[in-house]
Coordinates of C-alpha atoms and ligand atoms in Angstrom, one line a residue:
Chain T
M1 CA 92.8 53.8 68.5
I2 CA 90.7 50.8 68.4
R3 CA 90.0 49.6 64.8
I4 CA 87.2 47.4 64.0
D5 CA 87.4 45.8 60.7
G6 CA 84.5 43.9 59.0
V7 CA 83.1 42.8 62.5
S8 CA 80.0 40.6 61.6
H9 CA 78.0 38.8 64.7
R10 CA 75.4 36.3 64.8
I11 CA 73.2 34.9 68.1
G12 CA 72.3 31.5 67.1
K13 CA 70.4 32.2 63.7
A14 CA 69.8 35.7 64.3
P15 CA 72.1 38.4 62.9
I16 CA 73.1 41.1 65.6
L17 CA 75.8 43.1 63.9
H18 CA 76.3 43.4 60.3
D19 CA 79.8 43.9 58.9
I20 CA 81.1 46.7 60.7
T21 CA 84.0 48.7 60.0
T22 CA 84.6 51.7 61.9
H23 CA 87.3 53.1 64.9
L24 CA 87.6 54.7 68.0
P25 CA 90.2 57.2 67.6
E26 CA 92.9 57.6 70.4
G27 CA 92.9 60.7 73.1
R28 CA 89.4 61.4 72.7
L29 CA 86.1 60.6 74.3
T30 CA 83.6 58.7 71.7
A31 CA 80.3 58.2 72.5
L32 CA 78.1 55.2 71.1
I33 CA 74.3 55.9 70.6
G34 CA 70.9 54.1 69.3
P35 CA 67.8 53.0 69.9
N36 CA 67.5 49.7 72.3
G37 CA 68.5 46.7 70.9
A38 CA 70.8 48.6 68.1
G39 CA 74.1 46.3 68.9
K40 CA 75.9 49.0 70.9
S41 CA 76.4 46.4 73.9
T42 CA 77.3 43.6 71.6
L43 CA 79.8 45.7 69.9
L44 CA 81.4 46.8 73.1
R45 CA 81.6 43.4 74.6
L46 CA 83.4 42.2 71.3
I47 CA 85.8 44.9 71.5
G48 CA 86.6 44.0 75.0
R49 CA 86.9 40.2 74.5
L50 CA 83.7 39.4 76.6
E51 CA 82.1 37.8 73.6
P52 CA 84.5 35.5 71.3
L53 CA 84.6 37.4 67.8
Q54 CA 83.0 35.5 65.0
Q55 CA 84.0 37.3 62.2
G56 CA 86.4 40.4 61.4
R57 CA 89.2 41.8 63.4
V58 CA 89.8 44.5 66.4
S59 CA 92.7 45.8 67.4
V60 CA 93.3 47.8 70.5
A61 CA 96.4 50.4 70.5
G62 CA 97.7 48.5 67.4
R63 CA 97.3 45.0 69.3
D64 CA 94.9 42.3 67.7
I65 CA 92.6 41.0 70.1
A66 CA 92.5 37.6 69.5
A67 CA 95.9 37.5 69.2
T68 CA 97.3 39.0 72.2
P69 CA 97.1 37.5 76.1
T70 CA 94.2 38.6 77.9
E71 CA 96.2 39.2 80.6
D72 CA 98.3 42.0 78.6
L73 CA 94.8 43.6 77.1
A74 CA 93.8 43.9 80.8
R75 CA 96.4 46.3 81.4
V76 CA 95.7 48.2 78.6
M77 CA 91.7 48.3 78.6
A78 CA 89.5 48.1 81.1
I79 CA 85.8 47.2 80.5
L80 CA 82.7 47.7 82.5
G81 CA 79.3 45.7 81.1
Q82 CA 75.8 46.9 80.9
Q83 CA 75.1 44.2 83.3
T84 CA 77.4 44.9 86.6
S85 CA 76.6 41.6 88.5
I86 CA 79.2 40.4 91.1
A87 CA 78.6 36.9 91.9
S88 CA 80.7 37.1 95.4
R89 CA 79.7 39.2 98.6
L90 CA 82.3 42.0 98.3
R91 CA 83.0 45.2 100.3
L92 CA 83.3 48.3 98.0
S93 CA 87.3 48.6 98.9
E94 CA 87.5 44.7 97.9
L95 CA 85.6 45.2 94.6
V96 CA 87.5 48.7 93.3
G97 CA 90.7 46.6 95.1
F98 CA 89.9 44.1 92.3
G99 CA 90.9 46.7 89.6
R100 CA 94.3 46.6 90.4
W101 CA 94.4 42.9 89.8
P102 CA 95.7 42.8 86.1
H103 CA 98.9 44.9 87.6
H104 CA 99.6 42.8 90.8
R105 CA 98.1 39.6 89.9
G106 CA 97.4 38.6 93.8
R107 CA 100.4 40.6 95.5
P108 CA 98.7 44.3 95.6
T109 CA 102.1 46.4 96.5
A110 CA 101.6 49.6 98.7
H111 CA 101.2 51.5 95.3
D112 CA 98.1 49.6 94.3
H113 CA 96.9 50.4 97.9
A114 CA 97.1 54.2 96.9
R115 CA 95.4 53.7 93.5
V116 CA 92.3 52.1 95.0
A117 CA 92.2 54.5 97.8
E118 CA 92.4 57.2 95.2
A119 CA 89.4 55.7 93.2
L120 CA 87.4 55.3 95.9
E121 CA 87.8 59.1 96.7
A122 CA 87.3 60.1 93.2
F123 CA 83.8 58.4 93.5
A124 CA 82.8 59.6 96.7
L125 CA 82.9 56.0 97.9
T126 CA 85.5 56.6 100.8
P127 CA 83.1 56.7 103.7
M128 CA 81.3 53.6 102.4
A129 CA 84.4 51.8 101.4
D130 CA 83.5 48.7 104.2
R131 CA 80.0 48.5 103.5
F132 CA 79.0 45.2 101.3
L133 CA 77.8 45.8 97.4
D134 CA 74.1 44.5 98.6
E135 CA 74.1 47.4 101.3
V136 CA 74.5 50.4 99.2
S137 CA 72.1 51.9 96.9
G138 CA 72.4 51.2 92.9
G139 CA 74.2 54.4 92.2
Q140 CA 76.4 53.9 94.9
A141 CA 77.1 50.4 93.6
Q142 CA 77.5 51.5 90.2
R143 CA 80.0 54.0 91.1
A144 CA 82.0 51.2 92.8
H145 CA 82.0 49.4 89.6
I146 CA 83.0 52.6 87.6
A147 CA 85.6 53.1 90.2
M148 CA 86.8 49.4 89.5
A149 CA 87.5 50.1 86.0
F150 CA 89.1 53.6 87.0
A151 CA 91.5 52.0 89.2
Q152 CA 92.6 49.6 86.6
D153 CA 94.3 52.4 85.1
T154 CA 94.4 51.6 81.4
D155 CA 94.9 53.8 78.4
W156 CA 91.2 52.6 77.0
L157 CA 88.2 52.8 79.2
L158 CA 85.1 51.3 77.7
L159 CA 81.8 51.8 79.7
D160 CA 78.5 50.3 79.1
E161 CA 75.6 52.8 80.1
P162 CA 77.7 53.9 83.0
L163 CA 75.2 56.8 83.8
N164 CA 72.7 54.2 84.9
N165 CA 71.5 54.7 88.4
L166 CA 73.4 58.1 88.6
D167 CA 71.7 61.3 90.0
M168 CA 72.1 64.1 87.9
A169 CA 75.4 65.4 89.7
H170 CA 77.0 62.2 89.8
A171 CA 76.1 61.7 86.4
R172 CA 78.0 65.3 85.4
A173 CA 80.7 64.6 87.9
L174 CA 81.4 61.3 85.8
M175 CA 81.4 62.9 82.4
G176 CA 83.6 65.7 84.0
R177 CA 86.2 63.0 85.4
L178 CA 86.2 61.0 82.0
R179 CA 86.7 64.4 80.5
D180 CA 89.7 64.9 82.4
L181 CA 91.2 61.4 81.8
V182 CA 91.1 62.2 78.3
D183 CA 92.3 65.9 78.3
R184 CA 94.6 65.6 81.0
Q185 CA 96.1 62.4 80.7
G186 CA 96.1 61.2 77.1
R187 CA 93.4 58.4 77.7
S188 CA 90.6 57.3 75.6
V189 CA 87.1 56.7 76.7
G190 CA 84.2 54.7 74.5
L191 CA 80.9 54.9 76.2
V192 CA 77.6 53.6 75.3
V193 CA 75.0 56.6 76.4
H194 CA 71.3 56.8 76.1
E195 CA 71.0 60.5 77.7
I196 CA 71.9 61.5 74.2
N197 CA 72.9 65.2 76.0
Y198 CA 75.5 64.0 77.5
A199 CA 77.3 62.7 74.5
A200 CA 76.5 66.3 72.8
A201 CA 78.1 68.1 75.9
W202 CA 81.0 65.9 76.7
A203 CA 81.9 63.6 73.7
D204 CA 84.3 64.3 70.8
H205 CA 83.0 61.7 68.6
V206 CA 80.1 60.0 68.5
I207 CA 79.1 56.7 66.6
A208 CA 75.3 56.0 65.8
M209 CA 74.4 52.6 65.9
K210 CA 70.6 51.2 64.5
D211 CA 69.6 47.5 63.7
G212 CA 73.5 46.6 64.1
R213 CA 74.7 49.0 61.5
I214 CA 76.3 52.3 62.0
V215 CA 74.2 54.9 60.6
A216 CA 76.2 57.6 61.1
E217 CA 79.6 58.9 62.8
G218 CA 81.8 62.1 63.4
S219 CA 81.8 65.4 65.7
A220 CA 78.9 65.5 68.0
N221 CA 78.2 68.6 66.0
E222 CA 77.8 66.6 62.8
V223 CA 76.1 63.7 63.7
L224 CA 73.6 65.1 66.5
T225 CA 71.3 66.9 64.2
E226 CA 67.4 66.7 63.7
D227 CA 67.9 64.4 60.3
V228 CA 70.2 61.9 61.6
L229 CA 68.4 61.9 65.1
S230 CA 64.8 61.7 64.1
D231 CA 65.8 58.7 61.7
L232 CA 67.7 56.8 64.2
Y233 CA 65.2 57.0 66.9
D234 CA 61.9 56.8 64.2
A235 CA 60.5 59.8 65.9
P236 CA 60.8 63.5 65.3
I237 CA 63.3 65.3 67.4
A238 CA 64.6 69.1 67.7
V239 CA 67.7 70.1 68.0
A240 CA 68.6 73.7 69.5
S241 CA 72.3 74.9 70.2
H242 CA 73.8 75.8 73.6
Q243 CA 77.0 77.2 74.1
G244 CA 78.2 75.8 70.6
R245 CA 77.0 72.3 71.3
P246 CA 73.7 70.6 70.0
L247 CA 71.1 70.5 73.1
V248 CA 68.8 67.6 71.9
L249 CA 65.1 68.3 72.9
H250 CA 64.0 65.0 73.1
H251 CA 61.7 65.4 75.7
V252 CA 59.3 67.5 74.5
Chain K
M1 CA 95.5 37.8 105.0
D2 CA 94.7 39.8 108.1
K3 CA 95.7 38.8 111.6
R4 CA 92.4 37.8 112.5
G5 CA 92.1 35.2 109.8
L6 CA 95.2 33.9 110.5
S7 CA 94.9 33.6 114.1
I8 CA 91.6 31.7 113.1
L9 CA 93.6 29.2 110.8
L10 CA 96.1 28.8 113.7
A11 CA 93.3 28.0 116.2
L12 CA 91.8 25.6 113.9
A13 CA 95.2 23.7 113.3
A14 CA 95.8 23.7 117.3
C15 CA 92.4 22.2 117.5
L16 CA 93.0 19.7 114.9
L17 CA 95.9 18.7 116.8
L18 CA 94.1 18.2 119.9
C19 CA 91.5 16.0 118.2
A20 CA 94.4 13.9 116.5
G21 CA 95.9 13.3 119.9
L22 CA 93.1 12.2 121.6
W23 CA 92.2 10.0 118.8
M24 CA 95.8 8.3 118.8
F25 CA 96.0 8.1 122.5
Q26 CA 93.0 8.3 124.4
G27 CA 92.3 4.7 125.8
L28 CA 95.2 3.0 124.6
G29 CA 95.3 0.2 127.2
G30 CA 98.3 -2.0 127.9
G31 CA 97.8 -4.4 124.9
N32 CA 99.8 -4.2 121.7
R33 CA 100.2 -0.8 121.6
G34 CA 102.6 -0.7 118.3
F35 CA 99.8 -2.5 116.7
I36 CA 97.2 -0.3 118.1
L37 CA 98.8 3.1 117.3
S38 CA 99.5 1.9 113.8
L39 CA 96.2 0.9 113.3
R40 CA 94.6 4.0 114.7
A41 CA 97.4 6.3 112.7
S42 CA 96.2 4.8 109.4
K43 CA 92.7 5.5 110.1
L44 CA 93.6 8.7 111.0
A45 CA 95.4 9.6 108.1
A46 CA 92.4 8.4 105.9
L47 CA 89.9 10.5 107.9
V48 CA 92.3 13.8 107.3
V49 CA 92.9 13.1 103.4
V50 CA 89.1 12.6 103.1
A51 CA 88.3 15.8 105.1
F52 CA 90.8 17.6 102.8
A53 CA 89.5 16.5 99.7
I54 CA 86.0 17.1 100.5
G55 CA 86.5 20.5 102.0
V56 CA 88.7 21.7 99.4
S57 CA 86.7 20.3 96.3
T58 CA 83.6 21.7 97.6
V59 CA 85.0 24.9 97.7
L60 CA 86.4 24.9 94.5
F61 CA 82.9 24.1 93.2
Q62 CA 81.2 26.7 94.8
T63 CA 83.6 28.9 93.3
V64 CA 83.1 27.8 89.8
A65 CA 79.5 27.6 90.1
A66 CA 79.3 30.8 91.5
N67 CA 76.7 29.1 94.3
R68 CA 77.1 28.4 97.7
V69 CA 74.2 26.0 98.0
L70 CA 76.2 23.2 95.7
T71 CA 78.6 20.4 96.3
P72 CA 80.3 18.4 93.8
S73 CA 77.9 15.4 94.8
I74 CA 75.0 17.3 94.3
M75 CA 76.0 17.7 91.0
G76 CA 76.9 14.0 90.6
F77 CA 80.4 14.2 90.6
D78 CA 80.7 11.0 93.0
A79 CA 78.1 8.9 91.3
L80 CA 80.1 9.3 88.2
Y81 CA 83.1 7.8 90.3
V82 CA 80.8 4.9 91.5
L83 CA 79.5 4.4 88.1
L84 CA 83.0 4.2 86.6
Q85 CA 83.9 1.8 89.2
T86 CA 80.3 -0.2 88.2
L87 CA 81.3 -0.2 84.9
L88 CA 84.7 -1.7 85.7
V89 CA 83.5 -4.9 87.6
A90 CA 81.0 -5.3 85.1
S91 CA 83.7 -5.6 82.3
L92 CA 86.4 -7.0 84.2
G93 CA 84.1 -9.6 86.7
T94 CA 84.9 -9.7 90.3
A95 CA 88.1 -11.6 90.1
G96 CA 89.8 -9.5 87.3
F97 CA 88.7 -6.3 89.5
A98 CA 90.1 -7.9 92.7
S99 CA 93.4 -9.1 90.7
L100 CA 94.3 -5.6 89.8
P101 CA 97.1 -4.1 91.5
P102 CA 95.2 -1.1 93.6
G103 CA 97.5 1.5 93.8
P104 CA 97.9 1.8 89.4
K105 CA 93.9 0.8 89.4
F106 CA 93.5 3.8 91.4
M107 CA 95.4 6.1 89.2
A108 CA 93.9 5.1 86.4
E109 CA 90.5 5.1 87.5
I110 CA 91.3 8.9 88.7
A111 CA 92.9 9.5 85.3
L112 CA 89.5 8.6 83.9
M113 CA 87.4 10.3 86.2
T114 CA 89.2 13.6 85.8
A115 CA 88.7 13.4 81.7
M116 CA 85.3 12.3 81.9
A117 CA 84.3 15.1 84.8
S118 CA 86.2 17.7 82.8
L119 CA 84.6 17.4 79.6
L120 CA 80.9 16.9 81.1
F121 CA 80.9 19.7 83.7
G122 CA 83.1 21.8 81.5
V123 CA 80.5 21.6 78.7
L124 CA 77.8 22.5 81.5
L125 CA 79.7 25.0 83.1
L126 CA 81.0 27.3 80.1
K127 CA 78.0 26.7 77.9
G128 CA 75.4 26.8 80.8
S129 CA 77.0 29.5 83.0
R130 CA 74.6 32.1 81.6
D131 CA 71.7 30.3 83.2
L132 CA 72.2 29.1 86.6
P133 CA 68.6 27.3 87.4
R134 CA 69.1 25.2 84.3
M135 CA 72.5 24.1 84.8
I136 CA 71.8 23.2 88.4
L137 CA 69.2 21.6 87.3
T138 CA 71.1 19.4 84.6
G139 CA 74.0 18.5 87.2
V140 CA 71.3 17.1 89.4
I141 CA 69.6 14.7 86.7
L142 CA 73.0 13.8 85.5
G143 CA 73.6 12.7 89.1
V144 CA 70.3 10.8 89.2
L145 CA 71.1 9.3 85.9
F146 CA 74.6 8.0 86.9
R147 CA 73.2 6.6 90.1
A148 CA 70.4 5.1 88.0
L149 CA 72.6 3.4 85.4
S150 CA 75.3 2.2 88.3
S151 CA 72.4 0.4 89.9
F152 CA 71.0 -0.9 87.0
V153 CA 74.5 -2.3 85.6
G154 CA 74.9 -3.4 89.1
R155 CA 71.4 -5.4 88.9
I156 CA 72.5 -7.4 85.8
L157 CA 75.7 -8.6 87.4
D158 CA 76.1 -11.5 89.1
P159 CA 75.2 -11.2 93.0
N160 CA 79.3 -11.5 94.1
A161 CA 79.7 -8.8 91.6
Y162 CA 76.7 -6.6 93.2
A163 CA 78.2 -7.1 96.4
V164 CA 81.6 -5.6 95.1
V165 CA 79.6 -2.6 93.6
Q166 CA 77.5 -1.9 96.9
S167 CA 80.5 -1.2 98.6
V168 CA 81.6 1.1 96.8
S169 CA 78.1 3.0 96.9
F170 CA 77.8 3.7 100.3
A171 CA 79.7 5.8 102.6
S172 CA 81.5 4.4 105.3
F173 CA 84.4 6.0 107.2
N174 CA 85.0 2.3 108.2
K175 CA 86.3 0.7 105.5
V176 CA 89.1 2.2 104.1
Q177 CA 91.4 0.3 102.5
P178 CA 95.0 0.7 103.6
G179 CA 96.5 -0.3 100.5
L180 CA 94.9 3.1 98.7
L181 CA 96.1 5.3 101.4
P182 CA 99.7 6.0 100.4
F183 CA 98.5 7.2 96.6
A184 CA 95.3 9.0 98.0
A185 CA 97.6 11.0 100.4
A186 CA 99.8 11.8 98.2
I187 CA 97.4 13.0 95.2
T188 CA 95.2 15.0 97.9
A189 CA 98.6 16.7 98.7
L190 CA 99.3 17.8 95.6
A191 CA 95.7 18.7 94.5
C192 CA 95.5 20.7 97.8
L193 CA 99.2 22.4 96.9
A194 CA 97.7 23.0 93.4
A195 CA 94.6 24.7 94.7
W196 CA 96.2 27.0 97.1
R197 CA 98.5 27.9 94.3
L198 CA 95.3 28.8 92.1
A199 CA 94.0 31.0 95.5
P200 CA 94.6 34.7 93.7
R201 CA 93.1 33.6 90.4
L202 CA 90.5 31.5 92.3
D203 CA 89.6 35.0 94.2
V204 CA 88.8 36.6 90.7
L205 CA 87.1 33.6 88.9
A206 CA 84.4 33.8 91.7
L207 CA 83.8 37.7 90.8
G208 CA 81.7 35.9 87.6
R209 CA 83.0 35.4 84.0
D210 CA 82.7 38.7 82.7
P211 CA 84.6 40.7 85.5
A212 CA 87.2 37.9 85.6
V213 CA 87.5 38.0 81.6
S214 CA 87.8 41.8 81.7
L215 CA 90.4 41.6 84.9
G216 CA 92.6 39.6 82.3
L217 CA 91.9 36.0 83.6
R218 CA 91.7 32.9 81.4
H219 CA 88.5 32.1 82.4
R220 CA 88.1 28.9 80.5
G221 CA 91.3 27.6 81.0
T222 CA 91.2 28.4 84.6
V223 CA 87.6 26.4 85.0
L224 CA 88.8 23.6 83.4
Q225 CA 91.7 23.4 85.6
V226 CA 89.5 23.9 88.8
L227 CA 87.1 21.1 87.3
A228 CA 89.9 18.9 87.0
L229 CA 91.2 19.3 90.5
I230 CA 87.5 18.8 91.6
A231 CA 87.5 15.2 89.8
V232 CA 90.6 14.1 91.5
L233 CA 89.5 15.0 94.9
V234 CA 86.5 13.6 95.0
S235 CA 88.0 10.2 93.3
V236 CA 90.1 10.3 96.4
S237 CA 87.4 10.9 98.9
T238 CA 85.0 8.4 97.1
A239 CA 87.4 5.4 96.8
L240 CA 88.4 5.8 100.4
V241 CA 85.0 6.2 102.0
G242 CA 82.0 6.1 99.2
P243 CA 80.0 9.1 98.2
V244 CA 79.2 11.7 101.0
S245 CA 76.6 14.2 99.8
F246 CA 76.3 16.8 102.2
F247 CA 79.4 16.8 104.3
G248 CA 81.0 19.7 102.1
L249 CA 78.2 21.6 102.4
I250 CA 78.7 22.3 106.2
V251 CA 82.4 22.3 105.9
A252 CA 82.4 24.7 102.9
G253 CA 79.8 27.0 105.4
L254 CA 82.1 26.7 108.2
A255 CA 85.0 28.0 106.3
H256 CA 82.7 31.0 105.0
G257 CA 81.4 31.7 108.2
L258 CA 84.5 31.7 110.2
M259 CA 86.7 33.8 108.1
R260 CA 84.0 36.0 106.9
S261 CA 86.2 36.6 103.6
T262 CA 86.1 35.7 100.0
R263 CA 89.9 35.1 99.8
H264 CA 90.4 31.5 98.7
A265 CA 93.9 31.5 100.7
A266 CA 91.8 32.0 103.7
L267 CA 88.8 30.0 102.6
L268 CA 90.6 26.6 101.2
P269 CA 92.7 25.8 104.4
A270 CA 90.0 26.7 106.7
A271 CA 87.6 24.6 105.0
A272 CA 90.3 21.5 105.2
L273 CA 91.1 22.0 108.7
S274 CA 87.2 22.3 110.2
G275 CA 86.4 19.1 108.2
A276 CA 89.3 17.2 109.4
I277 CA 88.2 18.6 113.0
L278 CA 84.6 17.1 112.4
L279 CA 85.5 13.9 111.1
V280 CA 88.7 13.2 113.4
G281 CA 86.8 14.6 116.4
G282 CA 83.3 13.0 115.5
Q283 CA 84.6 9.6 114.6
W284 CA 86.6 9.5 118.1
L285 CA 83.4 10.4 119.8
F286 CA 81.1 7.9 118.2
E287 CA 83.7 5.3 118.1
R288 CA 85.4 5.5 121.6
V289 CA 82.8 7.2 123.5
L290 CA 79.4 6.4 122.3
D291 CA 80.6 2.7 120.9
Q292 CA 78.9 3.9 117.5
G293 CA 81.6 3.8 114.9
A294 CA 79.4 3.1 111.9
T295 CA 77.0 5.9 112.6
L296 CA 79.5 9.0 112.2
S297 CA 78.6 9.1 108.2
V298 CA 74.9 8.7 109.2
V299 CA 75.1 11.4 111.6
V300 CA 77.2 13.9 109.3
E301 CA 74.9 13.2 106.2
F302 CA 71.9 14.3 108.5
A303 CA 73.5 17.5 109.8
G304 CA 74.4 18.4 106.4
G305 CA 71.1 17.5 105.0
L306 CA 69.5 19.8 107.7
F307 CA 71.7 22.5 106.7
F308 CA 71.4 22.0 102.8
L309 CA 67.4 22.9 103.7
Y310 CA 68.3 25.5 106.2
L311 CA 70.4 27.4 103.1
L312 CA 67.7 26.7 100.9
L313 CA 65.0 27.9 103.2
R314 CA 67.1 31.4 103.7
G315 CA 67.0 31.9 100.1
H316 CA 71.2 31.6 100.0
I317 CA 70.9 30.4 96.8
R318 CA 73.8 32.3 95.5
Ligands
ATP1 N1 71.5 36.4 74.5 C1 70.5 36.5 73.1 N2 70.0 35.7 72.4 C2 69.5 36.5 70.9 N3 69.3 37.8 70.9 C3 69.9 38.5 71.8 C4 70.7 38.1 72.8 N4 71.3 39.2 73.2 C5 71.2 40.3 72.8 N5 70.4 40.0 71.9 C6 69.7 40.9 70.6 O1 70.8 41.6 70.0 C7 70.8 42.6 69.6 C8 71.6 43.4 70.2 O2 71.6 43.8 71.5 P1 72.3 44.6 72.2 O3 72.7 44.6 74.0 O4 74.0 45.0 71.7 O5 71.6 45.8 72.0 P2 71.9 47.6 72.8 O6 72.4 48.4 71.5 O7 73.2 47.5 73.7 O8 70.7 47.7 73.4 P3 70.1 48.6 74.5 O9 70.4 49.9 74.4 O10 69.0 48.0 75.1 O11 71.4 47.9 76.0 C9 69.1 42.9 70.3 O12 68.3 42.8 69.2 C10 68.9 41.9 70.9 O13 67.5 41.3 71.1
MG2 MG1 73.2 47.9 75.8

């Protein structure tokens, strides 16, 4: 479980998060939703220790992130931020290979190479594994970044808008793969999604944020209702039902 | 490292040996061979030490700054060293400055320089790393500021002291003080070894802050460690031959071009070796063949400056 306990955050003088207490359940796929600027990325970055905690506590699988050595955390959780810029010029295979770094710290074994090949294959990147990151399309680069987090092979996987740039087939394939991680391998996944129907169709648990606060959390059926969503996005939103799960009609 | 990288490194090492052999034994004549050989050997050692220091420090700096156009000296590292020297002359006087034993004095300067540079550039890189253009501008302005301060302090000194300051503020590959050489060589060897041992972490650092942190690198600690190494190496090369602005750029560019890899285990030795080949080979060419010993530094700087412009024009800011 990821426990978030009284976390507040400011940037300069501006308050971004207000005393957030919540949790991401273990062995579940949790979706974070909310309008632009709600603080979803900030919360995810705080959990992933990409941003230093100012107030409150966060623990991942029982380890307080402020007290656990960062190299140990890297073997427990992988985080992919919303901005996926890589400073050096790398081939896709090299990028995905870095996902294994927390395990080998510079001396990859045959097992590491095998995991990298697996991750490349899983995201249909094998044919372009030797191309440079700036020589592939935006969606292909995004898949390479996700494959890197995948290769890290951690109990927790945190992804900030992983569906960015993906076409619908790859978006659905990614959600299916994450579902598979949770159902078959007992992993836990937290992700920020804007396309709310992906949360409706695939998530076990949904956390809705607005203006730095949590406004609703629970199962997809509990959170993705007309009342909650209309309030959350300040716009009337109709919700239908499809195969027992909510189907959000936000585009009409 | 792959086979190709290894064979390039071996070829570079062989080429350096060749240049060193030429430098040592070409045109030896029949005079006092022992004396000439020892003179040549100490100059050879100085050139190699300087090349290693500049090559390794530039690659390290480009990695922490996530930028392939910058060198420590463009950001004012060596100007800081010159400023420290000037302040030392100003406060101790020429006689006091000259009477200090060179070894311990050098060590103290390096320690001071490392502390100052880690503080200044640590703040700049760790706080400003999200805003690259601002960081570069600040660094460049710091460099200008240090240079201006040095020359201001220089001007209010008496003419003798000013001459001492002048001699440390211009690059020359001909004025190496032999007293410093053993210290400089030992320190450079240690710093290069430390950099080599950091190589896998440098590979991760080069990805940028967020990916590095999420892979479990102690980002802050690593950046400070690398900055300290850069400060040590820049101190050594500036103390031996004065500030050299653009040479590091050529060397780092060569290392990237030759190795076509982002692995520091390959880049660091490639930069050190190609730097040494250029300096030793260049000095041989200018001093023995063209009989123009003093001009190597000018040519190196000119070529480096052109390369800098080329990088800028090609838009290779990163
Ligand atoms: N560097 C910054 N300086 C000032 N304010 C910032 C900064 N970064 C983010 N913010 C503010 O913090 C708030 C939360 O940002 P955050 O990135 O967490 O939102 P988000 O929910 O991820 O939004 P999005 O859906 O657009 O990604 C926003 O109001 C944003 O304007
Ligand atoms: Mg966001």
